[in-house]
Amino acid sequence: MRYFISHKQLLQLTDLTFQTIWSIRASISYVNYTFAQLMEGTETTPRTAPSRIKKIGDAISGFFLMLHRIYAFVLRFFKEVFLPPYEFKEVVRQCYETGVKSFTLITLTGFIIGVIFTKQSRPSLTDFGATSWLPSLVSIAIMKALAPLVTALIAAGKVGSSIGAELGSMRVTEQIDAMEVSGTKPFKFLVCTRVIATTFTIPLLATYVALIALFGGYLNIAQNEGTSYATFIEQAFEPITFVDIWASLAKAVVFGFTIGIVGCYQGYNSTKGTEGVGKAANGAVVTAMFLVFIEEVLIVQIAGWFR
Amino acid sequence: MEKQKANIDLNNEVIRIRGLQKSFGDYHVLRGIDLDLYQGENLVVLGRSGTGKSVLIKLISGMLYPDAGTINVLGNELTHITEREMESLRIRIGFSFQNSALYDSMTVRQNLEFPLVRNRKGITRKEIDTNVHSVLDAVGLSQTINQMPSELSGGQRKRIGIARTLILNPEIMLYDEPTAGLDPITCIEINELINEVQQRYNTSSIVITHDLTCAKMVGDRVAMLLDGQFQRVGSFDEVFATDDARVKPFYDYNFVE
Ligand SMILES: Nc1ncnc2c1ncn2[C@@H]1O[C@H](COP(=O)(O)OP(=O)(O)OP(=O)(O)O)[C@@H](O)[C@H]1O
Ligand SMILES: [Mg+2]
């Protein structure tokens, strides 16, 4: 008896899924096309201006096309990442880079979020005479939602864009080709290492942000309510379950993977010419943030089923 | 400045191309290329911008895949070999890029070390240093060893790029416009370097250029790419002994007083 589907079946399954999406995409553009044709007959505007419907259709199909390419990129990542050579040294270097690049900004943001969130929540709780709930409230907000999300957004801006720009300029100036012809697999050396690095580092950073933000919240509460450190910690961790912590970490892992893969995708496939680099950096940030928000919603839903 | 007689083995073809075709979309770039490169020879490829010269050497180094035809490099049929074999073949071919393609996050030393460290497992620190100094010496840029690529001039970058491909002792060198955008004196230096590489490392080379002085200085043979095919192949003088309106302007532009 077999419990697992094989790698090949998985590939077939995913391909099938994408063929479905593909045909939906095709039918969308077909509908758009016929629609545009119909409109063209009745429209009085000059033919040179593309109709709005066609523009929207192009945007939609462009989006699906990009999703499909990212999907192929992700598949390639999983195909190559488990094969030697493992480029361990380069992974460590990239982890260090990722961590260092966003460390200052993340520390500052985490701390300030802790302080401000506590300060702003106090008045509403005071109305109910429930200021003693403040530590739990702050900790729930930070641990469950804010820490992974804020880390991901900052990392998308700092790390994602710099990966996009770096690989983009390497592509444009043919450094990636140079690597390939001199016996180094650029996908492994550049893409796999960076994706592994962000996938590992961003959960660590998110944990760090959570602690720093809690510390900020504690300082504010200690100053205003005079709560002791021990009490604060006790109250802060009381409402947090293991599922919450795992869900947050899982979120951070997924965010990290997304930021890495999107940054690399944009850079690695950037078009020739110097403006390709800017586009890659910008695209890395925009797409990563967009996907991070979607994933946030999905993971919160999924985590809800385990409660 | 005259070219030394090269040591060419006409019975030994290191590259043999037959009926090679390559299109991008609707644009049929290469339309049936036939080409032989003999051991020890410098072959110059001339042609207008956009005729597919870079595409040709990218096909030879396996960066692109042909639509039709065969490419045999050092006895390997490129369309039939595995990924593994391609990798080990690639390091026997040196590729000097049109814009040098130095890794700009690394110093000159790290740029030169990179292919060595990556391809020669278990190489010692001392061997690396010896190799780095020897190629830097060959291109005459020992003093730049700790500089970043951004601090180098265009000509220096070209030479470091050539040094980086030389460090793996390639049997074939592919130069993509080695003299483009350089002043005449630097051009001559680069041409001399190409000849020196041919003598010193006993390589066979394909040199792509628009520059007829370069073609004259380094080429043992010249091939002119016209409409996706090599329509004129031979010595420099043979190739230009024609009134063909697609060929003559090259000569006139470079040499008419
Ligand atoms: N990867 C690619 N995708 C699509 N088209 C390409 C690609 N590479 C080259 N081309 C097209 O092939 C043609 C030949 O390009 P190639 O770079 O070989 O020209 P070239 O002869 O080297 O010119 P130049 O002297 O300006 O370098 C060009 O028209 C270019 O648009
Ligand atoms: Mg070119």
Coordinates of C-alpha atoms and ligand atoms in Angstrom, one line a residue:
Chain A
M1 CA 0.0 0.0 0.0
R2 CA 1.3 3.4 -0.8
Y3 CA 0.6 6.4 1.4
F4 CA 2.5 9.0 -0.5
I5 CA 2.2 10.2 -4.0
S6 CA 5.4 10.1 -5.9
H7 CA 7.4 13.1 -7.0
K8 CA 6.3 12.5 -10.6
Q9 CA 2.6 12.3 -9.7
L10 CA 3.0 15.6 -7.7
L11 CA 4.5 17.2 -10.7
Q12 CA 1.7 15.9 -12.9
L13 CA -0.9 17.1 -10.4
T14 CA 0.6 20.6 -10.2
D15 CA 0.9 20.8 -13.9
L16 CA -2.7 19.8 -14.2
T17 CA -3.7 22.6 -11.8
F18 CA -1.7 25.0 -13.9
Q19 CA -3.1 23.8 -17.1
T20 CA -6.5 24.5 -15.6
I21 CA -5.5 28.0 -14.6
W22 CA -3.9 28.3 -18.0
S23 CA -7.1 27.5 -19.8
I24 CA -9.1 29.9 -17.6
R25 CA -6.5 32.5 -18.5
A26 CA -6.9 31.6 -22.1
S27 CA -10.7 31.9 -21.9
I28 CA -10.4 35.2 -20.1
S29 CA -8.3 36.6 -22.8
Y30 CA -10.6 35.1 -25.4
V31 CA -13.6 36.7 -23.9
N32 CA -11.7 39.9 -23.7
Y33 CA -10.7 39.6 -27.3
T34 CA -14.3 39.0 -28.5
F35 CA -15.5 41.7 -26.3
A36 CA -12.9 44.1 -27.6
Q37 CA -13.9 43.1 -31.1
L38 CA -17.6 43.7 -30.4
M39 CA -16.8 47.1 -28.7
E40 CA -14.6 48.1 -31.6
G41 CA -17.5 47.9 -34.0
T42 CA -19.6 50.3 -31.9
E43 CA -16.9 52.5 -30.4
T44 CA -16.4 55.9 -31.9
T45 CA -13.0 56.5 -30.2
P46 CA -10.0 56.3 -32.5
R47 CA -8.7 52.7 -33.0
T48 CA -5.2 53.6 -31.9
A49 CA -6.1 53.9 -28.2
P50 CA -6.3 50.4 -26.8
S51 CA -9.7 49.8 -25.2
R52 CA -9.9 49.8 -21.5
I53 CA -11.3 46.3 -21.4
K54 CA -8.3 45.1 -23.4
K55 CA -5.9 46.8 -21.0
I56 CA -7.6 45.1 -18.0
G57 CA -7.5 41.8 -19.9
D58 CA -3.8 42.2 -20.6
A59 CA -3.2 43.0 -16.9
I60 CA -5.1 39.9 -15.8
S61 CA -3.4 37.6 -18.2
G62 CA 0.0 39.2 -17.4
F63 CA -0.6 38.5 -13.8
F64 CA -1.4 34.8 -14.5
L65 CA 1.5 34.6 -16.8
M66 CA 3.8 35.9 -14.0
L67 CA 2.3 33.5 -11.5
H68 CA 3.0 30.6 -13.9
R69 CA 6.6 31.7 -14.3
I70 CA 7.1 32.1 -10.6
Y71 CA 5.6 28.7 -10.2
A72 CA 8.1 27.2 -12.7
F73 CA 10.9 29.1 -10.9
V74 CA 9.8 27.6 -7.5
L75 CA 9.7 24.1 -9.1
R76 CA 13.2 24.6 -10.4
F77 CA 14.3 25.7 -6.9
F78 CA 13.0 22.5 -5.3
K79 CA 14.6 20.4 -8.1
E80 CA 18.0 21.9 -7.6
V81 CA 18.2 22.7 -3.9
F82 CA 18.5 19.1 -2.8
L83 CA 21.3 18.2 -5.2
P84 CA 24.9 18.7 -4.4
P85 CA 27.0 20.9 -4.3
Y86 CA 25.3 22.5 -1.3
E87 CA 27.2 25.8 -1.3
F88 CA 27.1 25.8 2.5
K89 CA 29.6 28.7 2.9
E90 CA 27.7 30.9 0.5
V91 CA 24.4 30.1 2.4
V92 CA 26.0 31.2 5.7
R93 CA 27.3 34.4 4.1
Q94 CA 23.9 35.2 2.7
C95 CA 22.2 34.6 6.1
Y96 CA 24.6 37.0 7.6
E97 CA 23.9 39.6 4.8
T98 CA 20.2 39.2 5.2
G99 CA 20.3 39.6 9.0
V100 CA 22.7 42.5 9.0
K101 CA 21.0 44.4 6.2
S102 CA 17.7 44.7 8.0
F103 CA 18.9 44.5 11.7
T104 CA 18.9 48.2 12.6
L105 CA 15.7 49.1 10.9
I106 CA 14.0 46.0 12.4
T107 CA 15.2 46.8 15.9
L108 CA 13.9 50.3 15.7
T109 CA 10.6 49.4 14.2
G110 CA 10.0 46.5 16.6
F111 CA 10.7 48.7 19.6
I112 CA 8.6 51.6 18.5
I113 CA 5.7 49.3 17.5
G114 CA 5.7 47.9 21.0
V115 CA 5.7 51.3 22.7
I116 CA 3.1 52.9 20.4
F117 CA 0.7 50.0 20.3
T118 CA 0.7 49.8 24.1
K119 CA 0.2 53.6 24.4
Q120 CA -2.6 53.7 21.9
S121 CA -4.5 50.7 23.3
R122 CA -4.5 52.0 26.9
P123 CA -7.4 54.6 26.6
S124 CA -9.9 52.0 25.3
L125 CA -9.0 49.6 28.1
T126 CA -9.2 52.4 30.7
D127 CA -12.8 53.0 29.7
F128 CA -13.7 49.5 30.8
G129 CA -11.3 49.6 33.8
A130 CA -9.4 46.8 32.2
T131 CA -5.9 48.2 32.0
S132 CA -4.7 45.0 33.7
W133 CA -5.3 43.2 30.4
L134 CA -2.9 45.4 28.6
P135 CA 0.1 42.9 28.7
S136 CA -2.1 40.1 27.2
L137 CA -3.5 42.4 24.6
V138 CA -0.1 43.7 23.5
S139 CA 1.4 40.2 23.5
I140 CA -1.4 38.7 21.4
A141 CA -1.2 41.5 18.9
I142 CA 2.5 41.3 18.6
M143 CA 3.0 37.5 18.6
K144 CA 0.1 36.5 16.5
A145 CA 0.1 39.3 13.9
L146 CA 2.5 42.1 14.0
A147 CA 5.9 40.5 14.5
P148 CA 5.9 38.3 11.4
L149 CA 4.1 40.8 9.2
V150 CA 6.2 43.8 10.1
T151 CA 9.4 41.8 9.7
A152 CA 8.3 40.5 6.3
L153 CA 7.4 44.0 5.1
I154 CA 10.7 45.5 6.2
A155 CA 12.6 42.5 4.8
A156 CA 10.7 42.8 1.5
G157 CA 11.8 46.4 1.3
K158 CA 15.4 45.9 2.5
V159 CA 16.4 42.4 1.5
G160 CA 14.0 41.7 -1.3
S161 CA 14.9 44.8 -3.2
S162 CA 18.6 44.4 -2.8
I163 CA 18.4 40.8 -4.0
G164 CA 16.4 41.9 -7.0
A165 CA 18.8 44.7 -7.8
E166 CA 21.9 42.6 -7.2
L167 CA 20.8 39.7 -9.4
G168 CA 19.3 42.1 -11.9
S169 CA 22.6 43.9 -12.4
M170 CA 24.4 40.6 -12.6
R171 CA 22.0 39.4 -15.3
V172 CA 22.3 42.7 -17.2
T173 CA 26.1 42.8 -17.2
E174 CA 26.3 39.1 -18.1
Q175 CA 27.9 38.1 -14.8
I176 CA 25.4 35.3 -14.5
D177 CA 26.4 34.0 -18.0
A178 CA 30.1 34.4 -17.0
M179 CA 29.4 32.2 -14.0
E180 CA 27.7 29.6 -16.0
V181 CA 30.5 29.3 -18.6
S182 CA 33.2 29.1 -15.9
G183 CA 31.8 26.0 -14.3
T184 CA 29.5 27.4 -11.5
K185 CA 25.8 26.7 -11.7
P186 CA 24.4 30.2 -11.2
F187 CA 21.0 29.0 -10.1
K188 CA 22.4 27.0 -7.3
F189 CA 25.1 29.5 -6.3
L190 CA 22.9 32.7 -6.5
V191 CA 19.3 31.7 -6.2
C192 CA 19.2 28.6 -3.9
T193 CA 21.6 30.1 -1.4
R194 CA 19.6 33.4 -1.1
V195 CA 16.3 31.7 -0.8
I196 CA 17.6 29.3 1.9
A197 CA 19.1 32.3 3.7
T198 CA 15.9 34.3 3.8
T199 CA 13.8 31.3 4.7
F200 CA 16.0 30.7 7.7
T201 CA 16.8 34.3 8.7
I202 CA 13.4 35.9 8.6
P203 CA 11.8 33.6 11.2
L204 CA 14.8 34.5 13.4
L205 CA 14.3 38.2 12.8
A206 CA 10.5 37.8 13.5
T207 CA 11.2 36.2 16.8
Y208 CA 13.7 39.0 17.6
V209 CA 11.1 41.6 16.6
A210 CA 8.5 40.0 18.9
L211 CA 10.9 40.1 21.8
I212 CA 11.9 43.7 21.2
A213 CA 8.3 44.8 20.7
L214 CA 7.3 43.1 23.9
F215 CA 10.2 44.9 25.6
G216 CA 8.9 48.2 24.3
G217 CA 5.5 47.4 25.5
Y218 CA 6.9 46.4 28.9
L219 CA 8.8 49.7 29.3
N220 CA 5.6 51.6 28.6
I221 CA 3.5 49.5 31.0
A222 CA 6.1 49.5 33.7
Q223 CA 6.3 53.3 33.6
N224 CA 2.5 53.9 33.6
E225 CA 1.1 51.0 35.6
G226 CA 4.2 50.0 37.6
T227 CA 3.7 46.4 36.6
S228 CA 6.7 44.2 37.6
Y229 CA 8.7 42.3 35.0
A230 CA 7.6 38.9 36.3
T231 CA 4.0 39.8 36.2
F232 CA 4.2 41.3 32.8
I233 CA 5.9 38.2 31.4
E234 CA 3.3 35.9 33.1
Q235 CA 0.4 37.9 31.7
A236 CA 1.9 38.3 28.3
F237 CA 2.5 34.6 27.7
E238 CA -0.7 33.4 29.4
P239 CA -3.0 33.7 26.3
I240 CA -0.4 32.5 23.9
T241 CA -0.6 28.8 22.9
F242 CA 1.8 26.6 21.1
V243 CA -0.4 26.6 18.0
D244 CA 0.0 30.4 18.0
I245 CA 3.7 30.3 18.2
W246 CA 4.0 27.6 15.5
A247 CA 1.6 29.5 13.3
S248 CA 3.6 32.6 13.6
L249 CA 6.8 30.9 12.9
A250 CA 5.3 29.1 9.9
K251 CA 4.1 32.4 8.7
A252 CA 7.6 33.9 9.0
V253 CA 9.1 30.9 7.2
V254 CA 6.6 31.2 4.3
F255 CA 7.2 35.0 4.2
G256 CA 10.9 34.5 4.1
F257 CA 10.7 32.0 1.3
T258 CA 8.4 34.3 -0.6
I259 CA 10.7 37.3 -0.3
G260 CA 13.7 35.3 -1.3
I261 CA 12.1 33.5 -4.3
V262 CA 10.4 36.7 -5.6
G263 CA 13.6 38.8 -5.3
C264 CA 15.6 36.1 -7.1
Y265 CA 12.9 35.6 -9.7
Q266 CA 12.8 39.3 -10.5
G267 CA 16.5 39.7 -10.6
Y268 CA 17.4 36.4 -12.4
N269 CA 14.8 37.0 -15.1
S270 CA 15.3 40.8 -15.4
T271 CA 15.5 42.1 -19.0
K272 CA 18.5 43.5 -20.6
G273 CA 19.3 47.2 -20.2
T274 CA 19.9 49.3 -17.1
E275 CA 16.3 50.0 -16.5
G276 CA 15.8 46.3 -16.1
V277 CA 17.7 46.5 -12.8
G278 CA 15.4 49.2 -11.3
K279 CA 12.3 47.2 -12.5
A280 CA 13.7 44.1 -10.9
A281 CA 14.2 45.8 -7.5
N282 CA 10.9 47.5 -7.6
G283 CA 9.1 44.4 -8.8
A284 CA 10.7 42.4 -6.0
V285 CA 9.2 44.6 -3.3
V286 CA 5.8 45.1 -4.8
T287 CA 5.2 41.4 -5.7
A288 CA 6.6 40.2 -2.4
M289 CA 4.5 42.5 -0.3
F290 CA 1.4 41.5 -2.3
L291 CA 2.0 37.8 -1.8
V292 CA 2.9 38.3 1.9
F293 CA -0.5 39.8 2.5
I294 CA -2.3 37.0 0.7
E295 CA -0.4 34.4 2.5
E296 CA -1.1 36.1 5.8
V297 CA -4.8 35.7 5.2
L298 CA -4.5 32.1 4.1
I299 CA -2.3 31.0 7.0
V300 CA -4.5 32.7 9.6
Q301 CA -7.5 30.8 8.1
I302 CA -5.6 27.5 8.2
A303 CA -4.3 28.0 11.7
G304 CA -7.9 28.6 12.8
W305 CA -8.8 25.0 11.9
F306 CA -6.3 23.7 14.4
R307 CA -7.7 25.5 17.3
Chain B
M1 CA 53.7 44.5 -34.7
E2 CA 53.7 41.8 -37.4
K3 CA 52.0 38.6 -36.3
Q4 CA 54.3 35.8 -35.5
K5 CA 53.7 32.6 -37.6
A6 CA 51.2 30.6 -35.7
N7 CA 51.6 26.9 -35.1
I8 CA 48.4 25.6 -36.8
D9 CA 47.5 21.9 -37.1
L10 CA 45.2 21.7 -40.1
N11 CA 44.3 18.0 -39.4
N12 CA 42.9 18.8 -36.0
E13 CA 39.6 20.6 -35.9
V14 CA 38.8 21.8 -32.3
I15 CA 35.5 23.2 -33.5
R16 CA 33.4 21.9 -36.4
I17 CA 30.0 23.4 -37.1
R18 CA 27.7 22.2 -39.8
G19 CA 24.3 23.7 -40.9
L20 CA 23.9 25.6 -37.7
Q21 CA 20.6 27.6 -37.4
K22 CA 19.2 29.8 -34.7
S23 CA 16.1 32.0 -34.6
F24 CA 14.6 34.3 -32.0
G25 CA 10.9 34.5 -32.6
D26 CA 10.5 35.4 -36.3
Y27 CA 14.0 36.6 -36.7
H28 CA 16.2 34.0 -38.4
V29 CA 19.6 35.1 -37.1
L30 CA 21.9 32.2 -38.1
R31 CA 20.8 30.4 -41.3
G32 CA 23.2 27.5 -41.9
I33 CA 26.6 28.2 -40.5
D34 CA 29.5 26.0 -41.5
L35 CA 32.8 26.6 -39.7
D36 CA 36.0 24.8 -38.8
L37 CA 38.5 26.1 -36.2
Y38 CA 41.8 24.3 -36.4
Q39 CA 44.1 23.6 -33.4
G40 CA 46.3 26.7 -32.7
E41 CA 44.5 29.0 -35.0
N42 CA 43.1 32.5 -34.4
L43 CA 39.9 32.9 -36.5
V44 CA 38.4 36.4 -36.7
V45 CA 34.7 36.7 -37.3
L46 CA 33.5 40.0 -38.8
G47 CA 30.0 41.2 -39.3
R48 CA 27.6 44.0 -38.8
S49 CA 25.9 44.7 -35.5
G50 CA 23.1 42.3 -34.9
T51 CA 24.2 39.7 -37.4
G52 CA 24.5 37.1 -34.7
K53 CA 28.2 37.0 -33.9
S54 CA 27.6 36.9 -30.1
V55 CA 24.8 34.4 -30.7
L56 CA 27.3 32.2 -32.5
I57 CA 29.8 32.0 -29.7
K58 CA 27.1 31.6 -27.1
L59 CA 25.9 28.6 -29.1
I60 CA 29.5 27.2 -29.1
S61 CA 29.8 27.6 -25.3
G62 CA 26.4 26.0 -24.7
M63 CA 24.7 29.1 -23.4
L64 CA 22.2 28.9 -26.2
Y65 CA 20.8 25.8 -27.8
P66 CA 20.7 25.5 -31.6
D67 CA 17.5 25.0 -33.6
A68 CA 19.2 22.9 -36.2
G69 CA 22.6 21.7 -37.2
T70 CA 25.6 20.3 -35.3
I71 CA 28.3 21.8 -33.2
N72 CA 31.3 19.7 -32.4
V73 CA 33.7 21.1 -29.8
L74 CA 36.8 19.2 -28.8
G75 CA 35.2 16.0 -30.0
N76 CA 31.9 16.5 -28.2
E77 CA 28.7 16.8 -30.1
L78 CA 26.9 19.6 -28.2
T79 CA 23.4 18.5 -29.0
H80 CA 24.1 15.0 -27.7
I81 CA 26.0 15.4 -24.5
T82 CA 24.6 15.4 -21.0
E83 CA 24.5 18.3 -18.6
R84 CA 27.5 16.9 -16.7
E85 CA 29.6 16.5 -19.8
M86 CA 28.6 20.1 -20.9
E87 CA 29.9 21.4 -17.5
S88 CA 33.3 19.8 -17.8
L89 CA 33.5 20.9 -21.4
R90 CA 32.7 24.5 -20.5
I91 CA 35.8 24.9 -18.3
R92 CA 37.9 23.9 -21.3
I93 CA 36.5 26.9 -23.2
G94 CA 37.4 30.4 -22.2
F95 CA 34.7 33.1 -22.9
S96 CA 35.8 36.7 -22.8
F97 CA 32.6 38.8 -22.7
Q98 CA 31.8 41.9 -24.7
N99 CA 31.5 44.0 -21.6
S100 CA 34.0 42.0 -19.5
A101 CA 31.3 40.7 -17.0
L102 CA 33.6 41.0 -14.0
Y103 CA 31.9 40.1 -10.7
D104 CA 31.6 43.6 -9.3
S105 CA 31.0 42.6 -5.7
M106 CA 34.5 41.0 -5.7
T107 CA 38.0 42.4 -5.9
V108 CA 40.3 41.6 -8.9
R109 CA 41.9 38.8 -6.8
Q110 CA 38.6 37.3 -5.9
N111 CA 37.4 37.5 -9.5
L112 CA 40.4 35.5 -10.6
E113 CA 40.3 33.0 -7.8
F114 CA 36.6 32.3 -8.2
P115 CA 36.8 29.9 -11.2
L116 CA 39.8 28.1 -9.7
V117 CA 38.3 27.6 -6.2
R118 CA 35.0 26.4 -7.8
N119 CA 36.5 24.0 -10.3
R120 CA 39.7 22.6 -8.7
K121 CA 38.7 20.8 -5.5
G122 CA 41.4 20.6 -3.0
I123 CA 43.6 23.2 -4.5
T124 CA 46.0 24.7 -2.0
R125 CA 46.3 28.4 -1.1
K126 CA 49.8 28.5 -2.6
E127 CA 48.7 27.1 -5.9
I128 CA 45.9 29.6 -6.1
D129 CA 48.3 32.5 -5.5
T130 CA 50.8 31.2 -8.1
N131 CA 48.0 30.9 -10.7
V132 CA 46.6 34.3 -9.9
H133 CA 49.9 36.1 -10.2
S134 CA 50.8 34.2 -13.3
V135 CA 47.7 35.3 -15.3
L136 CA 47.9 38.8 -13.9
D137 CA 51.4 39.0 -15.1
A138 CA 50.4 37.7 -18.5
V139 CA 47.9 40.5 -18.9
G140 CA 50.3 43.0 -17.3
L141 CA 48.1 44.2 -14.5
S142 CA 49.8 42.9 -11.3
Q143 CA 49.3 46.2 -9.5
T144 CA 45.5 46.1 -9.6
I145 CA 45.2 42.9 -7.6
N146 CA 43.3 44.4 -4.7
Q147 CA 41.2 46.8 -6.6
M148 CA 37.5 46.6 -7.3
P149 CA 36.3 46.2 -10.9
S150 CA 34.5 49.6 -10.7
E151 CA 37.9 51.2 -10.1
L152 CA 39.4 49.9 -13.4
S153 CA 39.3 51.5 -16.8
G154 CA 37.5 49.8 -19.7
G155 CA 40.8 48.4 -21.1
Q156 CA 41.9 47.1 -17.7
R157 CA 38.5 45.4 -17.2
K158 CA 38.8 43.7 -20.6
R159 CA 42.3 42.4 -19.6
I160 CA 41.2 41.2 -16.2
G161 CA 38.2 39.5 -18.0
I162 CA 40.7 37.7 -20.3
A163 CA 42.9 36.8 -17.3
R164 CA 39.9 35.3 -15.5
T165 CA 39.2 33.0 -18.4
L166 CA 42.9 32.1 -18.8
I167 CA 43.2 30.9 -15.3
L168 CA 41.6 27.6 -16.0
N169 CA 44.0 27.0 -18.9
P170 CA 41.3 26.8 -21.6
E171 CA 42.0 25.0 -24.9
I172 CA 39.7 27.3 -26.8
M173 CA 39.3 31.1 -26.3
L174 CA 36.2 32.9 -27.5
Y175 CA 36.7 36.7 -27.5
D176 CA 33.6 38.8 -28.0
E177 CA 34.7 42.2 -29.3
P178 CA 37.8 42.5 -27.3
T179 CA 38.7 46.0 -28.6
A180 CA 35.3 47.6 -28.7
G181 CA 35.2 51.1 -27.2
L182 CA 38.9 51.3 -26.5
D183 CA 41.5 53.9 -27.6
P184 CA 43.9 52.8 -30.5
I185 CA 46.9 52.2 -28.2
T186 CA 44.9 50.0 -25.8
C187 CA 43.5 48.2 -28.8
I188 CA 46.9 47.4 -30.0
E189 CA 47.9 46.2 -26.5
I190 CA 44.8 43.9 -26.4
N191 CA 45.6 42.5 -29.9
E192 CA 49.2 41.8 -28.8
L193 CA 47.8 40.1 -25.7
I194 CA 45.5 37.9 -27.8
N195 CA 48.5 36.9 -29.9
E196 CA 50.6 36.3 -26.8
V197 CA 47.9 34.1 -25.3
Q198 CA 47.8 32.1 -28.5
Q199 CA 51.6 31.5 -28.3
R200 CA 52.0 31.1 -24.6
Y201 CA 48.9 29.0 -23.8
N202 CA 48.7 27.3 -27.2
T203 CA 45.0 28.1 -27.5
S204 CA 42.7 28.1 -30.6
S205 CA 40.6 31.2 -30.6
I206 CA 37.6 32.8 -32.2
V207 CA 37.8 36.6 -32.1
I208 CA 34.7 38.6 -32.9
T209 CA 35.3 42.2 -33.9
H210 CA 34.3 45.2 -36.1
D211 CA 37.9 46.4 -35.9
L212 CA 39.8 45.6 -39.1
T213 CA 43.2 46.5 -37.5
C214 CA 42.5 43.9 -34.9
A215 CA 41.4 41.4 -37.6
K216 CA 44.6 42.0 -39.4
M217 CA 46.8 41.8 -36.4
V218 CA 45.4 38.7 -34.7
G219 CA 43.7 36.8 -37.5
D220 CA 45.2 33.7 -39.1
R221 CA 42.0 33.5 -41.0
V222 CA 39.0 35.8 -41.4
A223 CA 35.3 34.8 -41.7
M224 CA 32.7 37.3 -42.7
L225 CA 29.1 36.8 -41.4
L226 CA 26.6 38.0 -43.9
D227 CA 22.9 37.3 -43.8
G228 CA 23.3 34.5 -41.3
Q229 CA 26.0 32.6 -43.2
F230 CA 29.8 32.7 -43.6
Q231 CA 29.9 33.9 -47.2
R232 CA 33.6 34.9 -47.3
V233 CA 36.2 32.9 -45.5
G234 CA 40.0 33.1 -46.0
S235 CA 43.0 35.2 -45.4
F236 CA 42.4 38.9 -44.6
D237 CA 43.3 40.0 -48.2
E238 CA 41.2 37.3 -49.8
V239 CA 38.1 38.3 -47.9
F240 CA 38.4 41.9 -48.9
A241 CA 39.4 41.3 -52.5
T242 CA 35.8 42.0 -53.6
D243 CA 33.5 44.8 -54.7
D244 CA 30.5 43.3 -52.7
A245 CA 28.7 46.3 -51.3
R246 CA 28.2 44.5 -48.0
V247 CA 31.9 43.9 -47.5
K248 CA 33.7 46.9 -49.0
P249 CA 32.4 49.5 -46.6
F250 CA 34.1 47.7 -43.7
Y251 CA 37.4 48.1 -45.4
D252 CA 36.9 51.6 -46.7
Y253 CA 35.8 52.9 -43.3
N254 CA 38.9 51.5 -41.6
F255 CA 41.6 52.1 -44.2
V256 CA 40.8 54.8 -46.7
E257 CA 42.8 57.9 -46.1
Ligands
LIG1 N1 18.5 35.9 -25.9 C1 18.0 36.5 -27.0 N2 16.7 36.6 -27.1 C2 16.1 37.2 -28.2 N3 16.8 37.7 -29.2 C3 18.2 37.7 -29.1 C4 18.8 37.1 -28.0 N4 20.2 37.2 -28.2 C5 20.3 37.8 -29.4 N5 19.1 38.1 -30.0 C6 18.9 38.8 -31.2 O1 19.8 38.2 -32.2 C7 20.4 39.2 -33.0 C8 21.9 39.0 -33.0 O2 22.4 39.4 -31.8 P1 24.0 39.4 -31.4 O3 24.1 39.8 -30.0 O4 24.5 38.1 -31.8 O5 24.5 40.5 -32.4 P2 26.1 40.8 -32.6 O6 26.4 40.3 -34.0 O7 26.9 40.3 -31.5 O8 26.0 42.4 -32.6 P3 27.0 43.4 -31.9 O9 28.2 43.6 -32.8 O10 26.2 44.6 -31.8 O11 27.4 42.8 -30.6 C9 19.9 40.5 -32.5 O12 19.0 41.1 -33.4 C10 19.3 40.3 -31.1 O13 18.1 41.0 -31.0
MG2 MG 27.8 41.0 -29.8

